[in-house]
XYZ file of C-alpha atoms in Angstrom:
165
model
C 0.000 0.000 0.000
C 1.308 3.401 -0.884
C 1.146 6.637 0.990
C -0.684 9.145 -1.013
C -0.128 12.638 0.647
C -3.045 14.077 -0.766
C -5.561 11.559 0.580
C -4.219 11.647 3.868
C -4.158 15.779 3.987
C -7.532 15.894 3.053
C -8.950 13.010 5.871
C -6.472 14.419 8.376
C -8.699 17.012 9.472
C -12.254 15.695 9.562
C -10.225 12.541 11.451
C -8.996 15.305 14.015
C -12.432 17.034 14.315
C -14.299 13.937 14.899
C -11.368 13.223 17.981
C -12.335 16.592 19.323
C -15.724 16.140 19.317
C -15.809 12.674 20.694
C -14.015 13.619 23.665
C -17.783 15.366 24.578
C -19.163 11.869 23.884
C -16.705 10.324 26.707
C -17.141 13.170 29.178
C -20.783 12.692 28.865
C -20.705 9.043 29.477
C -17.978 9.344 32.186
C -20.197 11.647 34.001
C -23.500 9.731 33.455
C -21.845 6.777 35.120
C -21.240 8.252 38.472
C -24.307 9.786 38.635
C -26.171 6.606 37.706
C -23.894 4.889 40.362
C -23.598 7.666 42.706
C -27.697 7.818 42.923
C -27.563 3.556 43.154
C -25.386 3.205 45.398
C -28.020 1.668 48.254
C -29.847 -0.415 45.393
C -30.855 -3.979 46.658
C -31.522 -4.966 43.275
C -29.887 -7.493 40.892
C -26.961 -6.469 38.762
C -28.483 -7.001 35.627
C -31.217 -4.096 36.992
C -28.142 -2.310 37.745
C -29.040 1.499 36.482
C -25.445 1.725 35.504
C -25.308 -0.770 32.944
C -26.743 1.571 30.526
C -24.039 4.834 31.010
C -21.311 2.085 30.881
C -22.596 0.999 27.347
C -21.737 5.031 26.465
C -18.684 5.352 28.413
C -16.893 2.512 26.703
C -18.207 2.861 23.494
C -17.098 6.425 23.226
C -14.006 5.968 24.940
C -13.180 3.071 21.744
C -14.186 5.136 19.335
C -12.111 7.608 20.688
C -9.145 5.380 20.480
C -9.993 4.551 16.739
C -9.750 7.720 16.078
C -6.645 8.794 17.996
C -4.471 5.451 16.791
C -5.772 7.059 13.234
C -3.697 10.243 14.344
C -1.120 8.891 15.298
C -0.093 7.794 11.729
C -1.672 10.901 9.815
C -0.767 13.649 12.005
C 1.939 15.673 10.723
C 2.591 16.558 14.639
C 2.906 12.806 15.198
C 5.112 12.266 12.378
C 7.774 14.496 12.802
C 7.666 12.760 16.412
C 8.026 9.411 14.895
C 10.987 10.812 12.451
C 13.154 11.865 15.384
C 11.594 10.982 18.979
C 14.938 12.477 20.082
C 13.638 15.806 19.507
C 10.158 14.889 20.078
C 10.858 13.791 23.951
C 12.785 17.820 24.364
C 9.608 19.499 22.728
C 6.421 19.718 24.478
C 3.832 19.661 22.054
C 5.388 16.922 20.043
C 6.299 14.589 23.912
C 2.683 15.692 25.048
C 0.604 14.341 21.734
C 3.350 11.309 21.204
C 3.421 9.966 24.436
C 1.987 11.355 27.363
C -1.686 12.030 26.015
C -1.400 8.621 24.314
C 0.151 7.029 27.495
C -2.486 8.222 29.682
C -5.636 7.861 27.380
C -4.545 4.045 27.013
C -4.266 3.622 30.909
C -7.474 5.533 31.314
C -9.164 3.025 28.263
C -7.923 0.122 30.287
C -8.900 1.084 33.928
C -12.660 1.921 32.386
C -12.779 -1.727 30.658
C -11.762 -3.139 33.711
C -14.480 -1.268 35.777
C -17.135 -2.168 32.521
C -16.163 -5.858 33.362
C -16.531 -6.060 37.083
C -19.524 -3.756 37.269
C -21.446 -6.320 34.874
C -20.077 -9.136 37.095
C -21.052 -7.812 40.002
C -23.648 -9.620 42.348
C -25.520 -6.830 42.816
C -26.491 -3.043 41.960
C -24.822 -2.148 45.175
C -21.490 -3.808 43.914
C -21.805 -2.189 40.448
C -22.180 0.778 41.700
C -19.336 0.894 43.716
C -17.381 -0.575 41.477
C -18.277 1.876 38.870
C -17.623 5.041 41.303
C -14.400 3.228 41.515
C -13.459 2.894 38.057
C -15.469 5.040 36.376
C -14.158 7.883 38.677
C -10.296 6.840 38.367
C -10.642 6.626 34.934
C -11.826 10.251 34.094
C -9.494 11.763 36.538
C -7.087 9.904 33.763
C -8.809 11.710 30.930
C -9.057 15.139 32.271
C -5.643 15.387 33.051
C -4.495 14.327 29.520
C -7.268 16.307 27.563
C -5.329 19.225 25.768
C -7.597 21.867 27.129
C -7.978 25.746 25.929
C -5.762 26.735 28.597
C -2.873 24.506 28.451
C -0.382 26.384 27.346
C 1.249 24.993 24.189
C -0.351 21.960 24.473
C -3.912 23.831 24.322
C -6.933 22.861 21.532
C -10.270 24.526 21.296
C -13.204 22.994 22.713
C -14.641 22.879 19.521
C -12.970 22.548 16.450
C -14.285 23.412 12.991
C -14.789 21.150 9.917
């Protein structure tokens, strides 16, 4: 398969909106889930009842879609290629270390302590459990992502909170 430049210039930014915009997706889902399992915490109920079942559905699925569409960037974006080219440099520039590795680093941990919440909520023996384990989780997991969003006021590292098509 050859690399057309043209192709990938044109996709590169509708692949980079639709990242931005998921992240709204996630956040919503994230924050869905601890309400659900903040407000069902003292639920006798069955797990399959479990009124976080559905936000977890959200969570995860936004949160993989997400990752879709960042492992896209990661081979289109001309800030992730020059990284790639010479991660020497990359690691002594911020932009370049932040997109590379720790926003990538930290999105995968975050991905991976949310699946592992998603499994033992739905496990669970109860609604109580799920809950808690979802608090757990689902809480841990979004401290992840806000800390490795590039938000407006990050300095270098900074992205709108919308971006245009």
């Amino acid at each position: 398969m050859t690399y057309h430049a043209d192709s990938m210039d044109a996709i590169y930014p509708l692949i980079l909106s639709l990242h931005g915009l998921t992240r709204w997706i996630v956040l919503f889902g994230a924050l869905w889930l601890l309400l659900a399992a903040a407000t069902s915490l003292g639920r006798t109920s069955s797990a399959e009842t479990s009124p976080v079942r559905g936000p977890w559905r959200v969570y995860m699925g936004g949160l993989h879609l997400q990752f879709l569409l960042g492992g896209v960037l990661l081979f289109i974006s001309p800030l992730a290629l020059a990284s790639w080219a010479d991660m020497g440099t990359a690691m002594k520039v911020r932009p370049m270390r932040f997109f590379t590795v720790e926003h990538t680093t930290m999105m995968i941990v975050a991905l991976v302590v949310a699946q592992m919440g998603a499994v033992r909520a739905r496990k669970a023996i109860d609604a109580a459990r799920a809950a808690r384990t979802s608090l757990i989780f689902g809480g841990v997991s979004l401290l992840i992502i806000l800390a490795a969003i590039p938000w407006p006021f990050m300095g270098e590292v900074a992205r709108p909170w919308f971006r245009s098509w």
